Amino acid sequence: QVQLVESGGNLVQPGGSLRLSCAASRSIFSINVMGWYRQAPEKEREWVASITNSGSTNYADSVKGRFTISRDSPKNTVDLQMNSLKPEDTAVYYCNAPFGASNYWGQGTQVTVSS
């Protein structure tokens, strides 16, 4: 079992930056892929970025070049650095970890981009 806790969400102006962090309750060495998703009001949850335990990363086209996902296995954390934020990035951001036969989610952290 894995518990995931996100932090770092906040209100930020367009063009600003935020860094989200996801802390896992167990070692993430054995979790092959971890990712970030987001859900805007009245929209479906969408994939944002993912990283493998070898450090390979993938990004949704909407965030490519602006967001960077990173993984610190000794600290059991996965971070999402978000730069050049846009109002359309406003959403609840969730950390995700498929592990074993289950798919684990955190409780989410709110990111609001508004002037």
Short mmCIF file of C-alpha atoms in Angstrom, two decimals, residues 18-56:
data_model
loop_
_atom_site.label_atom_id
_atom_site.label_comp_id
_atom_site.label_asym_id
_atom_site.label_seq_id
_atom_site.Cartn_x
_atom_site.Cartn_y
_atom_site.Cartn_z
CA LEU A 18 4.89 26.98 -8.37
CA ARG A 19 6.53 23.80 -7.23
CA LEU A 20 4.32 20.90 -6.20
CA SER A 21 5.62 18.01 -4.15
CA CYS A 22 4.28 14.50 -3.63
CA ALA A 23 5.53 12.55 -0.62
CA ALA A 24 5.08 8.78 -0.58
CA SER A 25 4.67 6.71 2.57
CA ARG A 26 7.04 4.02 1.37
CA SER A 27 10.09 3.61 -0.79
CA ILE A 28 9.42 4.54 -4.40
CA PHE A 29 12.39 2.58 -5.74
CA SER A 30 10.01 -0.23 -6.66
CA ILE A 31 7.36 2.01 -8.19
CA ASN A 32 8.19 2.04 -11.88
CA VAL A 33 6.20 5.08 -12.96
CA MET A 34 4.85 8.00 -10.96
CA GLY A 35 2.85 10.83 -12.37
CA TRP A 36 0.89 14.01 -11.94
CA TYR A 37 -2.67 14.52 -13.11
CA ARG A 38 -5.02 17.47 -12.83
CA GLN A 39 -8.73 18.09 -12.80
CA ALA A 40 -10.25 21.45 -13.60
CA PRO A 41 -13.82 22.32 -12.58
CA GLU A 42 -16.39 20.42 -14.62
CA LYS A 43 -13.69 18.64 -16.58
CA GLU A 44 -12.31 15.12 -16.50
CA ARG A 45 -9.05 14.34 -14.79
CA GLU A 46 -6.17 14.55 -17.27
CA TRP A 47 -2.61 13.31 -17.28
CA VAL A 48 0.06 16.01 -16.95
CA ALA A 49 3.44 14.33 -16.63
CA SER A 50 5.11 11.10 -15.60
CA ILE A 51 8.55 9.85 -14.67
CA THR A 52 10.00 6.35 -14.51
CA ASN A 53 12.40 5.08 -11.87
CA SER A 54 15.18 5.39 -14.45
CA GLY A 55 14.38 9.08 -14.88
CA SER A 56 12.59 9.03 -18.24
#
